[in-house]
Amino acid sequence: MTKHKDNKTEEQILKAAQKIFQSKGMDGARMQEIADKANINKAMLHYYYRSKQLLFEAVFKKAFSLLAPQLNAILNDDSSLEDKIKNFTHNYISFIIKHPYLPNFIIQELNRNPDFIEKIKNNVAFPNINKFKLQVKNEVKASNIVSISAEQLFINILALNIFPFVASPLIKAFTDIDDKTYKMLLEARKKEVSDFIINAIKK
Amino acid sequence: MTKHKDNKTEEQILKAAQKIFQSKGMDGARMQEIADKANINKAMLHYYYRSKQLLFEAVFKKAFSLLAPQLNAILNDDSSLEDKIKNFTHNYISFIIKHPYLPNFIIQELNRNPDFIEKIKNNVAFPNINKFKLQVKNEVKASNIVSISAEQLFINILALNIFPFVASPLIKAFTDIDDKTYKMLLEARKKEVSDFIINAIKK
DNA sequence: ATTAAGTTTAACCATATGGTTAACAAAATT
DNA sequence: AATTTTGTTAACCATATGGTTAAACTTAAT
């Protein structure tokens, strides 16, 4: 973390910890399992990260700082609302397809410990909704879109983009869809979702 | 479970287990904590439910059979598509406001162990999408709504309804909204969401 | 009143688990 | 080359945890 050189071991640990924590969560993860996956002695985990909690926080912060900046595309970009929605939806779904564990990991752990987000706010570039609020307000005032609050629209955009990844086992079961078909369905959502949203706010 | 009479203890245990499991998950829950909350000796847990796993399954099945039938309102009701969306959205959000832990619990535990849903399918009334598929196909063919697959529409409906509960800590942080305001925002969604969906599929 | 069955308790057990220690090896510094 | 610092290991430790047991107690049937 601080005193160590460019160490390889430290990275190995973080990589292994990422995999284990992201698939099993803080409570389900075992230090021994992380050590095994990293091919190192368990004591090394403590040598580099002191405790399970700190190792977890390192993993969480990294995950969060990977996910959060993506939201700047919708919140702080200068493009038009319609372009934003199109681009964000396309890029975000592409991004999550490459990191399918991410949203669920973050949501799960934030629910386990909601106060944790305060710690994060001070350590990570944290997106802010203010600019987006202004933009939506203006579009509504100009009668370009239906009357909707920025918050509700933001929630809807996030919901439509993220939920299918978080709830995949549930959705697969209800729709009787296998893994392959589900992947195609997610792929199709890159366009489907933005069409859906844009239509929803059109007058 | 089987040999026992109308026992009160058994119910106390299940109630306590519900609270603990639903807020901490299988991995985070402790048998001792459940016993404490139920005001009984820890051995009683095993006397009535044999193991942590079986107690957990009892809780999960009960939660699932509470949540799943709600979906029949959208999948197997006889009303028109528009009515369905209106009613479902309103009822479902009301329902989840009363059981805020439910969706997250089920999603989290299904992600932890996706095979688990197979066990459930045999034990619980399990909604099926077929009827809804026909209905959507007909509405599309009749040009009453835009071209959309039943699966994608179903996912969108679930996403917009459930996600705000599952991701509340995240959304609260990004939008800088406090608990009280968030509750009002959820309340407003009973109508907002159905308007949003209906507008989205209108031609 | 006696017995049998079901219920409850305290004490106990084996193992898993996060974490520590002391000795040792390898670099880096002098 | 000698010494200090950093990295690594195996063995160990204290505690937490799911689960068991045997005995005590309660209830209801005989």
mmCIF file of C-alpha atoms in Angstrom, chain B:
data_model
loop_
_atom_site.group_PDB
_atom_site.id
_atom_site.type_symbol
_atom_site.label_atom_id
_atom_site.label_comp_id
_atom_site.label_asym_id
_atom_site.label_seq_id
_atom_site.Cartn_x
_atom_site.Cartn_y
_atom_site.Cartn_z
ATOM 1 C CA MET B 1 -41.900 -29.379 10.736
ATOM 2 C CA THR B 2 -43.546 -32.775 10.699
ATOM 3 C CA LYS B 3 -43.981 -34.397 14.075
ATOM 4 C CA HIS B 4 -44.505 -31.140 15.962
ATOM 5 C CA LYS B 5 -47.817 -29.772 17.135
ATOM 6 C CA ASP B 6 -49.071 -26.259 16.379
ATOM 7 C CA ASN B 7 -45.965 -24.966 18.089
ATOM 8 C CA LYS B 8 -45.386 -21.337 18.961
ATOM 9 C CA THR B 9 -41.623 -21.710 19.232
ATOM 10 C CA GLU B 10 -41.361 -22.862 15.671
ATOM 11 C CA GLU B 11 -43.027 -19.669 14.489
ATOM 12 C CA GLN B 12 -40.875 -17.492 16.699
ATOM 13 C CA ILE B 13 -37.804 -19.089 15.196
ATOM 14 C CA LEU B 14 -38.991 -18.575 11.641
ATOM 15 C CA LYS B 15 -39.841 -14.955 12.307
ATOM 16 C CA ALA B 16 -36.470 -14.263 13.877
ATOM 17 C CA ALA B 17 -34.695 -16.163 11.131
ATOM 18 C CA GLN B 18 -36.526 -14.116 8.536
ATOM 19 C CA LYS B 19 -35.324 -10.865 9.992
ATOM 20 C CA ILE B 20 -31.731 -11.976 10.397
ATOM 21 C CA PHE B 21 -31.402 -13.805 7.096
ATOM 22 C CA GLN B 22 -33.100 -11.076 5.121
ATOM 23 C CA SER B 23 -30.902 -8.330 6.461
ATOM 24 C CA LYS B 24 -27.589 -10.213 6.641
ATOM 25 C CA GLY B 25 -27.926 -12.991 4.102
ATOM 26 C CA MET B 26 -27.070 -16.653 4.597
ATOM 27 C CA ASP B 27 -23.350 -16.037 5.055
ATOM 28 C CA GLY B 28 -23.690 -13.086 7.376
ATOM 29 C CA ALA B 29 -26.337 -14.624 9.619
ATOM 30 C CA ARG B 30 -25.405 -16.332 12.879
ATOM 31 C CA MET B 31 -27.441 -19.079 14.477
ATOM 32 C CA GLN B 32 -26.823 -17.571 17.898
ATOM 33 C CA GLU B 33 -28.162 -14.220 16.748
ATOM 34 C CA ILE B 34 -31.309 -15.854 15.436
ATOM 35 C CA ALA B 35 -31.772 -17.703 18.701
ATOM 36 C CA ASP B 36 -31.293 -14.484 20.666
ATOM 37 C CA LYS B 37 -33.836 -12.634 18.554
ATOM 38 C CA ALA B 38 -36.298 -15.483 19.017
ATOM 39 C CA ASN B 39 -35.586 -15.595 22.762
ATOM 40 C CA ILE B 40 -34.855 -19.292 22.752
ATOM 41 C CA ASN B 41 -31.964 -21.636 23.250
ATOM 42 C CA LYS B 42 -29.783 -22.198 20.221
ATOM 43 C CA ALA B 43 -30.363 -25.926 20.334
ATOM 44 C CA MET B 44 -34.020 -25.283 19.552
ATOM 45 C CA LEU B 45 -33.077 -24.080 16.102
ATOM 46 C CA HIS B 46 -31.671 -27.483 15.351
ATOM 47 C CA TYR B 47 -34.481 -29.263 17.084
ATOM 48 C CA TYR B 48 -37.028 -27.665 14.767
ATOM 49 C CA TYR B 49 -35.032 -27.113 11.596
ATOM 50 C CA ARG B 50 -32.063 -29.494 11.830
ATOM 51 C CA SER B 51 -29.492 -27.196 10.225
ATOM 52 C CA LYS B 52 -28.748 -23.636 9.231
ATOM 53 C CA GLN B 53 -29.185 -24.602 5.590
ATOM 54 C CA LEU B 54 -32.680 -26.013 6.163
ATOM 55 C CA LEU B 55 -33.735 -23.069 8.279
ATOM 56 C CA PHE B 56 -32.499 -20.780 5.569
ATOM 57 C CA GLU B 57 -34.395 -22.700 2.916
ATOM 58 C CA ALA B 58 -37.580 -22.413 4.937
ATOM 59 C CA VAL B 59 -37.101 -18.652 5.094
ATOM 60 C CA PHE B 60 -36.214 -18.369 1.438
ATOM 61 C CA LYS B 61 -39.162 -20.422 0.260
ATOM 62 C CA LYS B 62 -41.536 -18.350 2.336
ATOM 63 C CA ALA B 63 -40.078 -15.137 0.969
ATOM 64 C CA PHE B 64 -40.208 -16.413 -2.562
ATOM 65 C CA SER B 65 -43.783 -17.617 -2.331
ATOM 66 C CA LEU B 66 -44.676 -14.167 -1.089
ATOM 67 C CA LEU B 67 -42.994 -12.377 -3.961
ATOM 68 C CA ALA B 68 -43.560 -14.668 -6.897
ATOM 69 C CA PRO B 69 -47.384 -14.717 -6.972
ATOM 70 C CA GLN B 70 -47.352 -10.935 -7.326
ATOM 71 C CA LEU B 71 -45.904 -11.487 -10.757
ATOM 72 C CA ASN B 72 -48.951 -13.407 -11.817
ATOM 73 C CA ALA B 73 -50.688 -10.053 -11.928
ATOM 74 C CA ILE B 74 -48.584 -9.107 -14.891
ATOM 75 C CA LEU B 75 -48.105 -12.520 -16.444
ATOM 76 C CA ASN B 76 -51.425 -14.305 -16.089
ATOM 77 C CA ASP B 77 -54.114 -11.736 -15.476
ATOM 78 C CA ASP B 78 -56.868 -11.313 -18.056
ATOM 79 C CA SER B 79 -56.957 -7.520 -18.213
ATOM 80 C CA SER B 80 -55.610 -5.351 -20.991
ATOM 81 C CA LEU B 81 -51.911 -4.632 -21.247
ATOM 82 C CA GLU B 82 -52.330 -1.043 -20.174
ATOM 83 C CA ASP B 83 -54.463 -1.953 -17.172
ATOM 84 C CA LYS B 84 -52.005 -4.625 -16.193
ATOM 85 C CA ILE B 85 -49.086 -2.255 -16.227
ATOM 86 C CA LYS B 86 -51.004 0.333 -14.221
ATOM 87 C CA ASN B 87 -52.277 -2.104 -11.638
ATOM 88 C CA PHE B 88 -49.124 -4.113 -11.325
ATOM 89 C CA THR B 89 -46.908 -1.094 -10.868
ATOM 90 C CA HIS B 90 -49.182 0.385 -8.262
ATOM 91 C CA ASN B 91 -49.702 -2.825 -6.336
ATOM 92 C CA TYR B 92 -46.179 -4.065 -6.567
ATOM 93 C CA ILE B 93 -44.586 -0.902 -5.292
ATOM 94 C CA SER B 94 -47.105 -0.769 -2.448
ATOM 95 C CA PHE B 95 -46.251 -4.358 -1.644
ATOM 96 C CA ILE B 96 -42.502 -3.860 -1.630
ATOM 97 C CA ILE B 97 -42.749 -0.722 0.486
ATOM 98 C CA LYS B 98 -44.183 -3.055 3.128
ATOM 99 C CA HIS B 99 -41.441 -5.648 2.573
ATOM 100 C CA PRO B 100 -38.409 -3.633 1.546
ATOM 101 C CA TYR B 101 -35.890 -6.378 2.274
ATOM 102 C CA LEU B 102 -37.576 -8.960 0.086
ATOM 103 C CA PRO B 103 -36.302 -8.255 -3.419
ATOM 104 C CA ASN B 104 -32.740 -7.715 -2.353
ATOM 105 C CA PHE B 105 -32.750 -10.857 -0.256
ATOM 106 C CA ILE B 106 -33.999 -13.008 -3.080
ATOM 107 C CA ILE B 107 -31.724 -11.501 -5.694
ATOM 108 C CA GLN B 108 -28.681 -11.702 -3.472
ATOM 109 C CA GLU B 109 -29.216 -15.303 -2.503
ATOM 110 C CA LEU B 110 -30.036 -16.410 -6.022
ATOM 111 C CA ASN B 111 -26.798 -14.867 -7.203
ATOM 112 C CA ARG B 112 -24.926 -16.657 -4.471
ATOM 113 C CA ASN B 113 -26.350 -19.940 -5.590
ATOM 114 C CA PRO B 114 -28.146 -19.838 -8.956
ATOM 115 C CA ASP B 115 -28.925 -23.560 -8.901
ATOM 116 C CA PHE B 116 -31.100 -22.897 -5.898
ATOM 117 C CA ILE B 117 -33.916 -21.724 -8.135
ATOM 118 C CA GLU B 118 -34.402 -25.255 -9.460
ATOM 119 C CA LYS B 119 -35.216 -26.455 -5.955
ATOM 120 C CA ILE B 120 -37.738 -23.639 -5.648
ATOM 121 C CA LYS B 121 -39.432 -24.343 -8.947
ATOM 122 C CA ASN B 122 -40.631 -27.673 -7.586
ATOM 123 C CA ASN B 123 -41.847 -26.355 -4.253
ATOM 124 C CA VAL B 124 -43.557 -23.097 -5.018
ATOM 125 C CA ALA B 125 -46.207 -21.827 -7.399
ATOM 126 C CA PHE B 126 -43.976 -20.573 -10.161
ATOM 127 C CA PRO B 127 -45.181 -17.886 -12.585
ATOM 128 C CA ASN B 128 -44.797 -18.524 -16.280
ATOM 129 C CA ILE B 129 -44.411 -16.032 -19.091
ATOM 130 C CA ASN B 130 -46.256 -17.836 -21.896
ATOM 131 C CA LYS B 131 -49.602 -16.112 -21.639
ATOM 132 C CA PHE B 132 -47.974 -12.705 -21.428
ATOM 133 C CA LYS B 133 -45.939 -13.536 -24.516
ATOM 134 C CA LEU B 134 -49.083 -14.133 -26.526
ATOM 135 C CA GLN B 135 -50.668 -10.944 -25.322
ATOM 136 C CA VAL B 136 -47.680 -8.801 -26.240
ATOM 137 C CA LYS B 137 -47.349 -10.486 -29.621
ATOM 138 C CA ASN B 138 -50.979 -9.718 -30.371
ATOM 139 C CA GLU B 139 -50.696 -6.096 -29.319
ATOM 140 C CA VAL B 140 -47.664 -5.669 -31.526
ATOM 141 C CA LYS B 141 -49.344 -7.374 -34.452
ATOM 142 C CA ALA B 142 -52.424 -5.179 -34.013
ATOM 143 C CA SER B 143 -50.101 -2.157 -34.030
ATOM 144 C CA ASN B 144 -51.402 -1.038 -30.667
ATOM 145 C CA ILE B 145 -47.855 -0.761 -29.315
ATOM 146 C CA VAL B 146 -44.369 -0.467 -30.750
ATOM 147 C CA SER B 147 -42.495 -3.593 -31.729
ATOM 148 C CA ILE B 148 -41.051 -5.153 -28.585
ATOM 149 C CA SER B 149 -40.540 -8.694 -27.329
ATOM 150 C CA ALA B 150 -42.471 -9.857 -24.285
ATOM 151 C CA GLU B 151 -39.216 -10.734 -22.564
ATOM 152 C CA GLN B 152 -37.718 -7.276 -22.988
ATOM 153 C CA LEU B 153 -40.932 -5.615 -21.859
ATOM 154 C CA PHE B 154 -41.138 -7.923 -18.868
ATOM 155 C CA ILE B 155 -37.556 -7.141 -17.901
ATOM 156 C CA ASN B 156 -38.210 -3.421 -18.233
ATOM 157 C CA ILE B 157 -41.290 -3.591 -16.053
ATOM 158 C CA LEU B 158 -39.475 -5.558 -13.357
ATOM 159 C CA ALA B 159 -36.428 -3.319 -13.564
ATOM 160 C CA LEU B 160 -38.358 -0.093 -13.139
ATOM 161 C CA ASN B 161 -40.365 -1.502 -10.254
ATOM 162 C CA ILE B 162 -37.747 -3.423 -8.313
ATOM 163 C CA PHE B 163 -34.444 -1.670 -8.919
ATOM 164 C CA PRO B 164 -35.142 1.425 -6.799
ATOM 165 C CA PHE B 165 -35.512 -0.849 -3.777
ATOM 166 C CA VAL B 166 -32.502 -2.985 -4.486
ATOM 167 C CA ALA B 167 -30.141 -0.130 -5.237
ATOM 168 C CA SER B 168 -31.437 2.428 -2.780
ATOM 169 C CA PRO B 169 -28.117 3.160 -1.013
ATOM 170 C CA LEU B 170 -26.461 3.774 -4.366
ATOM 171 C CA ILE B 171 -29.229 5.974 -5.719
ATOM 172 C CA LYS B 172 -29.517 7.942 -2.511
ATOM 173 C CA ALA B 173 -25.813 8.693 -2.661
ATOM 174 C CA PHE B 174 -25.791 9.794 -6.280
ATOM 175 C CA THR B 175 -28.886 11.941 -6.016
ATOM 176 C CA ASP B 176 -28.104 13.319 -2.563
ATOM 177 C CA ILE B 177 -31.542 12.393 -1.320
ATOM 178 C CA ASP B 178 -32.332 11.625 2.305
ATOM 179 C CA ASP B 179 -34.486 8.752 3.532
ATOM 180 C CA LYS B 180 -37.683 10.735 3.859
ATOM 181 C CA THR B 181 -37.491 12.258 0.408
ATOM 182 C CA TYR B 182 -36.610 8.889 -1.045
ATOM 183 C CA LYS B 183 -39.740 7.362 0.427
ATOM 184 C CA MET B 184 -41.833 10.079 -1.192
ATOM 185 C CA LEU B 185 -40.035 9.491 -4.437
ATOM 186 C CA LEU B 186 -40.878 5.785 -4.264
ATOM 187 C CA GLU B 187 -44.469 6.618 -3.458
ATOM 188 C CA ALA B 188 -44.621 8.833 -6.552
ATOM 189 C CA ARG B 189 -43.314 5.984 -8.662
ATOM 190 C CA LYS B 190 -46.577 4.085 -8.227
ATOM 191 C CA LYS B 191 -47.906 6.360 -10.946
ATOM 192 C CA GLU B 192 -44.713 7.651 -12.579
ATOM 193 C CA VAL B 193 -43.513 4.206 -13.582
ATOM 194 C CA SER B 194 -46.688 3.098 -15.303
ATOM 195 C CA ASP B 195 -46.897 6.402 -17.195
ATOM 196 C CA PHE B 196 -43.297 5.928 -18.235
ATOM 197 C CA ILE B 197 -43.819 2.385 -19.485
ATOM 198 C CA ILE B 198 -47.081 3.076 -21.260
ATOM 199 C CA ASN B 199 -45.590 6.067 -23.003
ATOM 200 C CA ALA B 200 -42.557 4.018 -23.961
ATOM 201 C CA ILE B 201 -44.572 1.390 -25.816
ATOM 202 C CA LYS B 202 -47.085 3.792 -27.366
ATOM 203 C CA LYS B 203 -46.700 4.324 -31.082
#
